PDB file of C-alpha atoms in Angstrom:
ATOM      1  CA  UNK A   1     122.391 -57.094 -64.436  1.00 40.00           C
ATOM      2  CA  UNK A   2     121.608 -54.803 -67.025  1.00 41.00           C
ATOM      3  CA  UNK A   3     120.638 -57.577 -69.930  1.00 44.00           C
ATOM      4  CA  UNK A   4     118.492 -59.769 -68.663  1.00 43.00           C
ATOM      5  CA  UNK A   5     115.002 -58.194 -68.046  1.00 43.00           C
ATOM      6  CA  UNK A   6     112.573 -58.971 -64.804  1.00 41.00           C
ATOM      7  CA  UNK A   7     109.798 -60.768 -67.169  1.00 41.00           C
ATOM      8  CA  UNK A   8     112.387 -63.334 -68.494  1.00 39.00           C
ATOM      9  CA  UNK A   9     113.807 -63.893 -65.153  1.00 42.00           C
ATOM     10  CA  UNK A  10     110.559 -65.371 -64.291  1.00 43.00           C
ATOM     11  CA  UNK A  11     109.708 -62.396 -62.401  1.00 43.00           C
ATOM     12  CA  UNK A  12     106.108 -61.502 -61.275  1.00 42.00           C
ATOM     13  CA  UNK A  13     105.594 -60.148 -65.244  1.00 41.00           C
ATOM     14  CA  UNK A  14     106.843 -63.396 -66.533  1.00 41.00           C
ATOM     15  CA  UNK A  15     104.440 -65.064 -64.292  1.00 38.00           C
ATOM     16  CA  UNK A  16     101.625 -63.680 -65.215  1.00 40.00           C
ATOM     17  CA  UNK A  17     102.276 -64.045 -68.815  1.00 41.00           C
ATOM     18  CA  UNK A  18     102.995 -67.701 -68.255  1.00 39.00           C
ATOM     19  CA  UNK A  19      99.445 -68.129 -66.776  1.00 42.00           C
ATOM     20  CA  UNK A  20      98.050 -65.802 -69.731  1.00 43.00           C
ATOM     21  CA  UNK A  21      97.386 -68.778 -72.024  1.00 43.00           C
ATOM     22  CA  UNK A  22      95.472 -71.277 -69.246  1.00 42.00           C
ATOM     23  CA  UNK A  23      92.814 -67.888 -68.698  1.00 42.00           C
ATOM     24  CA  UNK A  24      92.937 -66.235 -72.032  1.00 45.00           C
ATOM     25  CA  UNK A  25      93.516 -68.351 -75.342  1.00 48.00           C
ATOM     26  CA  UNK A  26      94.146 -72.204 -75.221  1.00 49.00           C
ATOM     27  CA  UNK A  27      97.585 -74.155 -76.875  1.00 51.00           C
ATOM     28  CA  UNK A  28      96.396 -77.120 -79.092  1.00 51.00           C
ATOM     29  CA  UNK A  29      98.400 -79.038 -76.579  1.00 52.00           C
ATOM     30  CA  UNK A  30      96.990 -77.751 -73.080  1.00 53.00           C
ATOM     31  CA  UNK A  31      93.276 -77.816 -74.643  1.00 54.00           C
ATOM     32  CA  UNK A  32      94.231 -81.654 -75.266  1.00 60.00           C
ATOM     33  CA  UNK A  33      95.398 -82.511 -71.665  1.00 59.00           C
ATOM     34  CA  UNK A  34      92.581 -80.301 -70.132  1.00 59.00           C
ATOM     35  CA  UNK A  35      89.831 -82.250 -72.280  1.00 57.00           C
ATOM     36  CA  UNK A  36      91.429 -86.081 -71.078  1.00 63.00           C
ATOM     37  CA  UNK A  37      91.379 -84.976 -67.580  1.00 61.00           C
ATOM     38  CA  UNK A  38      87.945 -83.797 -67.882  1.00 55.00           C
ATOM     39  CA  UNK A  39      86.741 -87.014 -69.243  1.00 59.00           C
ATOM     40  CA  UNK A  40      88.755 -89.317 -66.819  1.00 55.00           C
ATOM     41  CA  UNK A  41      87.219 -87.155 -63.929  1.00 57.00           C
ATOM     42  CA  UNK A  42      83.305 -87.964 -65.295  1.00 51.00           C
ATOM     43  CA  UNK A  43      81.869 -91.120 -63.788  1.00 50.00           C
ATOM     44  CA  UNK A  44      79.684 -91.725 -66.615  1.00 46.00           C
ATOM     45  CA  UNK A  45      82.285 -90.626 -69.234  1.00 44.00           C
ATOM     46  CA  UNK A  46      82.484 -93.061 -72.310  1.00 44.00           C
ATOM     47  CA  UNK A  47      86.182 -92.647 -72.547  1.00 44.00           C
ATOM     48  CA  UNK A  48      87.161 -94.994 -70.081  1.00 45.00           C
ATOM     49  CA  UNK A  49      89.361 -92.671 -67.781  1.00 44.00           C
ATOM     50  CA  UNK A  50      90.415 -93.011 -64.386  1.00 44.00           C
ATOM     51  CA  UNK A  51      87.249 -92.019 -62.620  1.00 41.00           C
ATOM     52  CA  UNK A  52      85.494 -94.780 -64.516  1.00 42.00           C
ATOM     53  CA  UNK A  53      88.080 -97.293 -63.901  1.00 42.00           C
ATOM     54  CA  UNK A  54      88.206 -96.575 -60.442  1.00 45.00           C
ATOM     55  CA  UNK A  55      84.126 -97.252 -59.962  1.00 42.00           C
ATOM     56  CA  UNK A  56      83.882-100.293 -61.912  1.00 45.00           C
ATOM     57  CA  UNK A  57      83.230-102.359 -59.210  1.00 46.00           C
ATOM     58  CA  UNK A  58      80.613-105.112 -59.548  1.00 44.00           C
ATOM     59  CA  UNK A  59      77.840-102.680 -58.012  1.00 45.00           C
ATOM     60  CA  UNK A  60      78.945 -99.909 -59.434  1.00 46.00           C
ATOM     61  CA  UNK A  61      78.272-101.396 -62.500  1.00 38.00           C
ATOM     62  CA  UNK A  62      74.659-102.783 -61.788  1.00 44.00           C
ATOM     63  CA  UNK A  63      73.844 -99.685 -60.818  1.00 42.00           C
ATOM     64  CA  UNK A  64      75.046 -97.841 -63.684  1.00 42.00           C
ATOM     65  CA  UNK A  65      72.787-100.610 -65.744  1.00 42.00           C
ATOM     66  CA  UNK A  66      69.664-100.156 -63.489  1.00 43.00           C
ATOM     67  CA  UNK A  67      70.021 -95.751 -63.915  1.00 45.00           C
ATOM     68  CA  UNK A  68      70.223 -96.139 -67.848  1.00 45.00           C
ATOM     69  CA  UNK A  69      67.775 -98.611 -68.426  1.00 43.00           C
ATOM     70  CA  UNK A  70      64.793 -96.402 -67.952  1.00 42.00           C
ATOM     71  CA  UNK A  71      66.591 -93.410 -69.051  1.00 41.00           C
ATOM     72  CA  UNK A  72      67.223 -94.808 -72.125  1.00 40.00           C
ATOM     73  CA  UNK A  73      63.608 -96.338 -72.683  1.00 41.00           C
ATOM     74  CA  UNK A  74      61.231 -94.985 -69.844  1.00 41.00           C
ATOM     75  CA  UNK A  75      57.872 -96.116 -71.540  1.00 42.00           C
ATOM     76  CA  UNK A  76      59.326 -99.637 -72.288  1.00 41.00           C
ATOM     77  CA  UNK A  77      60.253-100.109 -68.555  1.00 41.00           C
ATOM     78  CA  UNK A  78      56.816 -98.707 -67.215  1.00 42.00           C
ATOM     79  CA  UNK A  79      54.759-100.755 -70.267  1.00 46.00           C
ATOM     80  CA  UNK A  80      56.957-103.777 -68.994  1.00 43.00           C
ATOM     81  CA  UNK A  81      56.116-103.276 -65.213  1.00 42.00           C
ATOM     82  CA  UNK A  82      52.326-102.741 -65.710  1.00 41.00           C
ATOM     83  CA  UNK A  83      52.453-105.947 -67.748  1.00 42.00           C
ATOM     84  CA  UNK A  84      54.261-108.030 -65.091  1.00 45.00           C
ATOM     85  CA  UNK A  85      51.564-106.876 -62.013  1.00 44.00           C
ATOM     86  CA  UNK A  86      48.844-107.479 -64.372  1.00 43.00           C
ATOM     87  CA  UNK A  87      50.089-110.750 -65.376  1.00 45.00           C
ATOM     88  CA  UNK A  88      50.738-111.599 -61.606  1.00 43.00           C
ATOM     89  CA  UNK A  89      47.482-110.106 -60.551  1.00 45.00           C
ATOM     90  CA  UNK A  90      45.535-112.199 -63.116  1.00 44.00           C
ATOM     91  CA  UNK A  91      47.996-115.407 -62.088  1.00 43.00           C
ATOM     92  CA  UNK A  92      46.901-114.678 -58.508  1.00 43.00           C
ATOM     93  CA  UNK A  93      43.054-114.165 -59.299  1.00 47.00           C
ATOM     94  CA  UNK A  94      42.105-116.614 -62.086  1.00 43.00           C
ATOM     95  CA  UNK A  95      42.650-119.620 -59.542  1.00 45.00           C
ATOM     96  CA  UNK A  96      40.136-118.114 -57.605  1.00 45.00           C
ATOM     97  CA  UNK A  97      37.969-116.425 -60.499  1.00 43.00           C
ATOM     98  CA  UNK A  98      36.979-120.556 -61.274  1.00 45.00           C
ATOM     99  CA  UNK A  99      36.149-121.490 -58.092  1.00 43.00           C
ATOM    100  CA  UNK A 100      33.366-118.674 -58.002  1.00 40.00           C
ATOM    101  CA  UNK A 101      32.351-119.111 -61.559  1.00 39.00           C
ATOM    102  CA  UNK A 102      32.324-123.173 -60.657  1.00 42.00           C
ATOM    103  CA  UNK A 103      30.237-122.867 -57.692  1.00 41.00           C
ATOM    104  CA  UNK A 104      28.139-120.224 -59.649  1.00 39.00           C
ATOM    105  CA  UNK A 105      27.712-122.704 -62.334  1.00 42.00           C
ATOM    106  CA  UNK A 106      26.639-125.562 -59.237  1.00 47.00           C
ATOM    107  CA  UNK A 107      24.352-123.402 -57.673  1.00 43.00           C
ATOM    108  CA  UNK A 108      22.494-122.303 -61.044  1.00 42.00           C
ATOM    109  CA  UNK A 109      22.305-125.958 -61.948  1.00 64.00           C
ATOM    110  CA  UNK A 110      20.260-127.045 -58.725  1.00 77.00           C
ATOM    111  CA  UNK A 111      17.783-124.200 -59.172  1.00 84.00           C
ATOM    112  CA  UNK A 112      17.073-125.432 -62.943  1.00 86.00           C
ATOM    113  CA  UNK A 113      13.647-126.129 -64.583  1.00 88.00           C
ATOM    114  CA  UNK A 114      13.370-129.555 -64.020  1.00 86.00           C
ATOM    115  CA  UNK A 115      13.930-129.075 -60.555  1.00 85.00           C
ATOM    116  CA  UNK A 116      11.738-126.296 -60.211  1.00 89.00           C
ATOM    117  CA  UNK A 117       9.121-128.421 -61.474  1.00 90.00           C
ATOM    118  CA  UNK A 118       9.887-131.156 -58.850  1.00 89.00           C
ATOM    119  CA  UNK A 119       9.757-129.119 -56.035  1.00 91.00           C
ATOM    120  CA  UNK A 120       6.407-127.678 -57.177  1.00 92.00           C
ATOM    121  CA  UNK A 121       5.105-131.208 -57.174  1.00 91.00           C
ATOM    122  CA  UNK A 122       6.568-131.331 -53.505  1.00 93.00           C
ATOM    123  CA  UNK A 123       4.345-128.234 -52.531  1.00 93.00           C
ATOM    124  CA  UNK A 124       1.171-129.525 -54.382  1.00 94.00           C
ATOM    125  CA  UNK A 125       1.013-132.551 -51.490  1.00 95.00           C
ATOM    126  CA  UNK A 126       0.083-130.704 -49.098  1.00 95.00           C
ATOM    127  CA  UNK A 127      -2.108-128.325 -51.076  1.00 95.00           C
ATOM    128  CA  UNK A 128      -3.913-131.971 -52.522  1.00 96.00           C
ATOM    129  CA  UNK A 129      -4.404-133.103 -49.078  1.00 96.00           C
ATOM    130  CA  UNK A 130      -5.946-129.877 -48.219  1.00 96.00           C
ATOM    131  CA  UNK A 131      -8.242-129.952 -50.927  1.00 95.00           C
ATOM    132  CA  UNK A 132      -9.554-133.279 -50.885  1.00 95.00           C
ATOM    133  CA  UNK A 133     -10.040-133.568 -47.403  1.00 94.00           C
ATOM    134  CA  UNK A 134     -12.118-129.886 -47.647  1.00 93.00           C
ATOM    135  CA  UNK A 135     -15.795-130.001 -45.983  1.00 89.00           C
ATOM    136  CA  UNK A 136     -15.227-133.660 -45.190  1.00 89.00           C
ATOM    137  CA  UNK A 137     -14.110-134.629 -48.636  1.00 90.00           C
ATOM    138  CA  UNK A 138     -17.251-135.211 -50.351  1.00 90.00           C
ATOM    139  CA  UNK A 139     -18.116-131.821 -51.853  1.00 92.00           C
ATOM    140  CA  UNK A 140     -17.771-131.458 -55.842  1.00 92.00           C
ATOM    141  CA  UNK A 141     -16.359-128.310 -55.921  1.00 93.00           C
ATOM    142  CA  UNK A 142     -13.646-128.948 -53.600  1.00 95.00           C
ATOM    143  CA  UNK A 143     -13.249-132.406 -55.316  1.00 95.00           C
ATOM    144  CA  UNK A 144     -12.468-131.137 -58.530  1.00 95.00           C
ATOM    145  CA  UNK A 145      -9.896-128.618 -57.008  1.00 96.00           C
ATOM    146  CA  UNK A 146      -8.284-131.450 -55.609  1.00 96.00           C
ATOM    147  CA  UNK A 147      -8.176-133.064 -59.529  1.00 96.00           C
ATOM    148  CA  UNK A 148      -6.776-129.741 -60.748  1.00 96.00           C
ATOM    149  CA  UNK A 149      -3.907-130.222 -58.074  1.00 95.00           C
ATOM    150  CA  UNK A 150      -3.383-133.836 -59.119  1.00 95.00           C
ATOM    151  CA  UNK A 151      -3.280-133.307 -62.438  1.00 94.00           C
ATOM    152  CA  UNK A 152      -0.559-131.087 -62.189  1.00 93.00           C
ATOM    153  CA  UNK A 153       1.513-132.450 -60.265  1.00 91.00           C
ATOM    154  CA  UNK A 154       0.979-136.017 -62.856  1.00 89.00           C
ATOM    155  CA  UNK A 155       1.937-133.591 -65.406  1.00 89.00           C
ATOM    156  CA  UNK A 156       5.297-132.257 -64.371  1.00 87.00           C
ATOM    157  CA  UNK A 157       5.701-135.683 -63.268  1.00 83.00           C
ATOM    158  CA  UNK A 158       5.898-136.411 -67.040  1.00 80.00           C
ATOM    159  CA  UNK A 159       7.844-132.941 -68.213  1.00 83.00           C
ATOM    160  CA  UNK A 160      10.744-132.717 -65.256  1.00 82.00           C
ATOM    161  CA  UNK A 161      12.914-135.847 -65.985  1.00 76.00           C
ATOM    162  CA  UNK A 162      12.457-135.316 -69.642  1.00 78.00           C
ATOM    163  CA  UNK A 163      13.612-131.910 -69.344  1.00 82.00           C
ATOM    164  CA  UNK A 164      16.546-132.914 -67.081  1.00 78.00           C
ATOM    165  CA  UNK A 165      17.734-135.902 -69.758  1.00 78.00           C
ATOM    166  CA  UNK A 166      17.121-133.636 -72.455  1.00 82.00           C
ATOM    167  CA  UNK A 167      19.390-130.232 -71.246  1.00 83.00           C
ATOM    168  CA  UNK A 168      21.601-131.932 -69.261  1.00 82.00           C
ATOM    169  CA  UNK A 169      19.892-130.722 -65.806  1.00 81.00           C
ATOM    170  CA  UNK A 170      20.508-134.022 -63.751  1.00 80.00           C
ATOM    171  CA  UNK A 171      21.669-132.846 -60.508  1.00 81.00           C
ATOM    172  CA  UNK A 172      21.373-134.768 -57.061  1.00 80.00           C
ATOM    173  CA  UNK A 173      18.814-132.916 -55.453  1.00 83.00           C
ATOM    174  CA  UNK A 174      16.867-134.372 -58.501  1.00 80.00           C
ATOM    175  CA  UNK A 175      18.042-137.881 -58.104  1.00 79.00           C
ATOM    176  CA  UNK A 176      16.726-137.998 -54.802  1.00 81.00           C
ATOM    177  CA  UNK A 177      13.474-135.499 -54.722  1.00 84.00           C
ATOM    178  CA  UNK A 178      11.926-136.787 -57.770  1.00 84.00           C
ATOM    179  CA  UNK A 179      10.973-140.354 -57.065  1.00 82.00           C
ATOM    180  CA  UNK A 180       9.969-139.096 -53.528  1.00 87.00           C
ATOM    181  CA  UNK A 181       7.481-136.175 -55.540  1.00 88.00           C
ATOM    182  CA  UNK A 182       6.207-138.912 -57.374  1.00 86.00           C
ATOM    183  CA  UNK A 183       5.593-141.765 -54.104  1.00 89.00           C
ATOM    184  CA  UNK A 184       4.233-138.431 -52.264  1.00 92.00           C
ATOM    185  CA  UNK A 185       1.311-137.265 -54.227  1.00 93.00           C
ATOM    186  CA  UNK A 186       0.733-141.540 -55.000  1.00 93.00           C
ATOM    187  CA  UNK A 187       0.498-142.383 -52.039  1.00 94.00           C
ATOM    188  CA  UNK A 188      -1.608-139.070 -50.459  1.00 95.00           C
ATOM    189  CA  UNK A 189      -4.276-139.604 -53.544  1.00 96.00           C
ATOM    190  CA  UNK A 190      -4.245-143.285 -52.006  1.00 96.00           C
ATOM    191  CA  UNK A 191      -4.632-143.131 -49.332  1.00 96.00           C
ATOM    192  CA  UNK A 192      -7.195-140.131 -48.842  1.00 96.00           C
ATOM    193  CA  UNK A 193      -9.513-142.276 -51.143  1.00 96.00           C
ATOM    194  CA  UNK A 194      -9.109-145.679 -49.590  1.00 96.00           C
ATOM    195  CA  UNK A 195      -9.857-142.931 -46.050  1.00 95.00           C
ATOM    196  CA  UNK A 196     -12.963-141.573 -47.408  1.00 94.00           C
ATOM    197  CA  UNK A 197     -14.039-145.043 -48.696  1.00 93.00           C
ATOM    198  CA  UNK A 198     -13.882-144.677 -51.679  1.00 94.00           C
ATOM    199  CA  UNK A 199     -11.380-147.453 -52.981  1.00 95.00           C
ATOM    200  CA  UNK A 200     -10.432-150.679 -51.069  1.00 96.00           C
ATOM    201  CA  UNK A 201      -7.444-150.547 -48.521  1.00 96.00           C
ATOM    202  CA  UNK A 202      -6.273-153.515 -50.463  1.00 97.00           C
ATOM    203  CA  UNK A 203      -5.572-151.853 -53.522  1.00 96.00           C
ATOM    204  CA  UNK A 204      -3.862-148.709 -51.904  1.00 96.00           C
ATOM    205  CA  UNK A 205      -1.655-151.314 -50.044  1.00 96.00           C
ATOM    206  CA  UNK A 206      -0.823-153.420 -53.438  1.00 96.00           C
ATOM    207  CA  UNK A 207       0.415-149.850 -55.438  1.00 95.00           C
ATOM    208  CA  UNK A 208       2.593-148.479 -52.078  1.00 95.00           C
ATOM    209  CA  UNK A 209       4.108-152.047 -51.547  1.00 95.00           C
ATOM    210  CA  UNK A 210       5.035-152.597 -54.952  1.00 93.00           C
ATOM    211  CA  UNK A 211       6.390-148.619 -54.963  1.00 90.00           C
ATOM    212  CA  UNK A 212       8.389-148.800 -52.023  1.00 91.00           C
ATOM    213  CA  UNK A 213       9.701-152.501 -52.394  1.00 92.00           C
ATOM    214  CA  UNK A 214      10.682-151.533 -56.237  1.00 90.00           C
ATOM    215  CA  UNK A 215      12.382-148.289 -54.827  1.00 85.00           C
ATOM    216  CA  UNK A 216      14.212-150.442 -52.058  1.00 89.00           C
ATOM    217  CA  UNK A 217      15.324-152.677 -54.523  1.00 90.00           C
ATOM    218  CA  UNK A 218      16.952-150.404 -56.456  1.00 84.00           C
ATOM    219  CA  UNK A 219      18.808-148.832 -53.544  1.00 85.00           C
ATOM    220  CA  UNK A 220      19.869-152.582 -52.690  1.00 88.00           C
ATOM    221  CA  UNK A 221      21.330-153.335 -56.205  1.00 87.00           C
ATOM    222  CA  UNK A 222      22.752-150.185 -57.343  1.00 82.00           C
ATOM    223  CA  UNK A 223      26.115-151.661 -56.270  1.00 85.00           C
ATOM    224  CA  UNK A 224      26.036-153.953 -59.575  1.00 85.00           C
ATOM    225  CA  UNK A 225      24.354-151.369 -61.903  1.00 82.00           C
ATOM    226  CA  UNK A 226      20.922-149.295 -62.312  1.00 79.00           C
ATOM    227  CA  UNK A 227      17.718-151.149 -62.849  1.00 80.00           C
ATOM    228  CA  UNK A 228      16.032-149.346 -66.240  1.00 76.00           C
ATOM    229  CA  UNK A 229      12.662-147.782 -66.756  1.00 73.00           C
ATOM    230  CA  UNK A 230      10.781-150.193 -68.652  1.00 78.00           C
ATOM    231  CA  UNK A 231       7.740-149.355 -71.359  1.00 85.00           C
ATOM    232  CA  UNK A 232       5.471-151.485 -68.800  1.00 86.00           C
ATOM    233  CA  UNK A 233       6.980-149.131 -65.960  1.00 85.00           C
ATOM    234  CA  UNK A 234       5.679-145.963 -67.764  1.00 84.00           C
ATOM    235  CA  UNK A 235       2.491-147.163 -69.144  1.00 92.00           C
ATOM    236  CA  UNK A 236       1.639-148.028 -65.133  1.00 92.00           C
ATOM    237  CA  UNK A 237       2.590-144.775 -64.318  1.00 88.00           C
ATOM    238  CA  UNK A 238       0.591-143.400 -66.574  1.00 91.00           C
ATOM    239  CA  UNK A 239      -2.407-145.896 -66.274  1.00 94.00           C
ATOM    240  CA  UNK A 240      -2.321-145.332 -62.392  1.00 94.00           C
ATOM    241  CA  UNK A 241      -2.591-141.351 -62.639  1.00 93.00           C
ATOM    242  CA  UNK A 242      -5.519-141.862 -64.823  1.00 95.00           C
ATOM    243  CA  UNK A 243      -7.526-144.160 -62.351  1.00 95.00           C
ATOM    244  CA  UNK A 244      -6.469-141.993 -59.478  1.00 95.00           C
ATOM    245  CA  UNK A 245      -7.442-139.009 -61.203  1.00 95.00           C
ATOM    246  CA  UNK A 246     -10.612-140.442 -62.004  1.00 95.00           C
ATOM    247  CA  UNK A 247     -11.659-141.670 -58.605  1.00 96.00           C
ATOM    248  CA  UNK A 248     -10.837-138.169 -57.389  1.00 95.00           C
ATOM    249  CA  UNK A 249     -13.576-136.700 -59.421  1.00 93.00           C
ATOM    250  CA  UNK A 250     -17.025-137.121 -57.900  1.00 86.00           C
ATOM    251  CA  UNK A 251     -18.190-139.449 -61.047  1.00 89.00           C
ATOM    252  CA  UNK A 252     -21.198-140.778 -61.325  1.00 87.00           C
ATOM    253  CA  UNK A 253     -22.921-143.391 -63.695  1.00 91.00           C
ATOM    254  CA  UNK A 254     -21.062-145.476 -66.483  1.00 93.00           C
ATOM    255  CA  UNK A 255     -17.781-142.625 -65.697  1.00 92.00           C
ATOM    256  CA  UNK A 256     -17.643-144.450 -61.909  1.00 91.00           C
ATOM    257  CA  UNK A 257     -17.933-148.235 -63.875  1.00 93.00           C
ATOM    258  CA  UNK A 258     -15.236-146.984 -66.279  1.00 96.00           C
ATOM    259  CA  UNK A 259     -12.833-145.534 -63.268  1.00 95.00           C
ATOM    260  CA  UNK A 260     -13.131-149.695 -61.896  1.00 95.00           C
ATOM    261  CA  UNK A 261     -12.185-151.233 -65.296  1.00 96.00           C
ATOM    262  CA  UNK A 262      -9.301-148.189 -65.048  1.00 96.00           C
ATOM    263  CA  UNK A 263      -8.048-148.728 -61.933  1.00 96.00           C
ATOM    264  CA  UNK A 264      -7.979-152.716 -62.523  1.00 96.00           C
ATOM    265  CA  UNK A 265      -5.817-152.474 -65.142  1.00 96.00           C
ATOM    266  CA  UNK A 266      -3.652-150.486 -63.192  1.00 96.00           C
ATOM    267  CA  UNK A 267      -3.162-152.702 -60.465  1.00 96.00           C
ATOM    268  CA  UNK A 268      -2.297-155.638 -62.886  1.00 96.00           C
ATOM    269  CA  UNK A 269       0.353-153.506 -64.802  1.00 95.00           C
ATOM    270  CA  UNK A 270       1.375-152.647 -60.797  1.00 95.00           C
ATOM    271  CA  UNK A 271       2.010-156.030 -59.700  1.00 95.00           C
ATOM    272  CA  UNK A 272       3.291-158.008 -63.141  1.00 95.00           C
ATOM    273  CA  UNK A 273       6.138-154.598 -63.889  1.00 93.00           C
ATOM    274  CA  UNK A 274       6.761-155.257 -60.531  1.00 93.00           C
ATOM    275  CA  UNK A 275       7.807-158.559 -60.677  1.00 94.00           C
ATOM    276  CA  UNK A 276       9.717-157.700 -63.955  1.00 92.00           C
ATOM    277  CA  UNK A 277      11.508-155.523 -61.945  1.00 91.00           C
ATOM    278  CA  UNK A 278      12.195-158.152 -59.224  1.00 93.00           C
ATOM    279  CA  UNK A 279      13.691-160.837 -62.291  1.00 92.00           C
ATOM    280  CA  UNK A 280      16.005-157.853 -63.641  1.00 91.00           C
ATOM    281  CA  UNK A 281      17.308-156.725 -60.035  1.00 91.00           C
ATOM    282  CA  UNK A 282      17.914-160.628 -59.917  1.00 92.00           C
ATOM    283  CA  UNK A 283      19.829-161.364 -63.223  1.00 91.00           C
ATOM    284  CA  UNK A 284      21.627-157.945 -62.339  1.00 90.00           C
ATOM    285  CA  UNK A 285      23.213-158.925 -59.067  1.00 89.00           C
ATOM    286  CA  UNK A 286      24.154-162.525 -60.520  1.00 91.00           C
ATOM    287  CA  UNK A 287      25.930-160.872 -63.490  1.00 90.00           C
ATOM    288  CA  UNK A 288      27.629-158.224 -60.600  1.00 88.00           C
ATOM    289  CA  UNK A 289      29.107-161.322 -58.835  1.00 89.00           C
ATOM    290  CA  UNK A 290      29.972-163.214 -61.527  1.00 90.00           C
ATOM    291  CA  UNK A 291      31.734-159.945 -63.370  1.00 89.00           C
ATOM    292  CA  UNK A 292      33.637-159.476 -59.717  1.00 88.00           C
ATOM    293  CA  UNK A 293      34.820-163.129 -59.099  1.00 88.00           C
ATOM    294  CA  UNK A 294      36.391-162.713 -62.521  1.00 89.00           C
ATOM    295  CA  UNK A 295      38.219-159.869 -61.807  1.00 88.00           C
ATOM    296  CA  UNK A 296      39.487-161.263 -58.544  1.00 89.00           C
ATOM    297  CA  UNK A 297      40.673-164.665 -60.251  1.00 85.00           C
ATOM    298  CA  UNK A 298      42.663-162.546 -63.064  1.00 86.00           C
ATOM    299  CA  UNK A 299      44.358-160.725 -60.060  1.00 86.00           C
ATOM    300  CA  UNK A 300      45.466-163.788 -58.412  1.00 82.00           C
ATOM    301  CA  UNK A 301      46.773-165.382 -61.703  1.00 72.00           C
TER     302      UNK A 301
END
């Protein structure tokens, strides 16, 4: 036993000095092995190894792609998210955004000049009433008041459905308010002169009938289209605010002749524009019928 020494034997010696390479200094070929096993062991390895192969699964993998997606480009990501809730917020709100700006939009339209001016000539009835009828309606001073009301309310007459055809402003409050303004401070004038005795019941009768029964007969024949304003219309508008105005005025002398020759004329343009209006509302509803019996004889052929 004398040649063979305990280190090469594989003795404790030789043991250690086998394990002296793995602790101290590396073989080309160990620091190979030691390296693959390494990278097989790491999940995330790029080598492919066995730890990688073995969680490869389907989620595995999706959640690999969802951790290195905003590692790889957080401000993307984030820039990407804040553009998808603000693109689903403003989806969500502009829906509702229009109605509000819509009904904003109706709302400002009803409380527009023109109408403004109508419902001021709504107000003044009352107020003209007042006024005329003040100190048993023969006093000057509360005469001419009464004139001052009139006259505005004639005015505005004149400025609210211009304004309204003009700008665009036709709304339905204005449809239906304005030719009630206008019969309202008419027919109070009217009738608080033909009260006082000042004009004949007769005439005040003649003007409201014909106002009304034109009015009516629109309503009746809107069905086959709109009955017009005429010239003759307007200039009895106009002629009738002028009489009325005058015989509001305590006028005296060759003024209180004129007012008569005034308010004459007005009743003639009253009744003969009314009867124009009667002829159209006629030739209107013929041509309605006629236009629908066409239509239902193509449908039957």
């Amino acid at each position: 036993m004398t040649g063979v020494p305990a280190s090469a034997a594989g003795g404790p010696s030789g043991a250690r000095r086998a394990k002296g390479p793995a602790s101290g200094g590396l073989t080309p070929a160990s620091g190979r092995a030691l390296a693959r096993e390494a990278r097989d062991r790491a999940p995330g390895g790029s080598g492919g190894g066995k730890a990688r192969r073995d969680a490869s699964g389907p989620e595995d993998v999706r959640a690999a792609a969802a951790s290195s997606t905003p590692s790889s480009s957080p401000s993307s990501s984030e820039d990407t998210a804040i553009a998808g809730t603000t693109e689903a917020q403003g989806s969500t709100r502009a829906p509702r955004g229009g109605k509000i700006a819509a009904a904003a939009v109706d709302q400002a339209s009803v409380w527009n000049i023109a109408n403004l001016l109508t419902m001021l000539r709504l107000l003044l009835v009352p107020a003209f009433v007042m006024l005329m009828l003040a100190d048993g309606g023969y006093d000057p001073a509360w005469r001419s008041l009464a004139w001052a009301a009139f006259a505005v309310a004639m005015i505005t007459d004149l400025f609210d459905g211009h304004l309204a055809r003009t700008y665009n402003l036709v709304t339905d409050f204005g449809k239906i308010a304005d030719p009630i303004a206008d019969k309202a401070i008419m027919g109070a004038a009217l009738i608080c002169l033909s009260a006082l005795g000042d004009l004949p019941w007769w005439v005040t009768g003649v003007i409201l009938g014909r106002e009304l029964g034109i009015t009516l007969l629109r309503f009746l024949v809107i069905r086959y289209g709109v009955i017009p304003a005429s010239r003759g219309g307007k200039l009895k508008t106009l002629t009738q605010g002028v009489a009325v105005g005058m015989y509001v005025l305590a006028l005296t002398g060759w003024l209180a002749t004129l007012r008569w020759w005034v308010m004459a004329a007005a009743v003639v343009l009253t009744v003969v524009t009314g009867l124009d209006y009667v002829k159209q509302a006629i030739v209107l509803r013929r041509q309605g019928i006629a236009e629908r019996k066409a239509a239902l004889e193509e449908k039957e052929e």
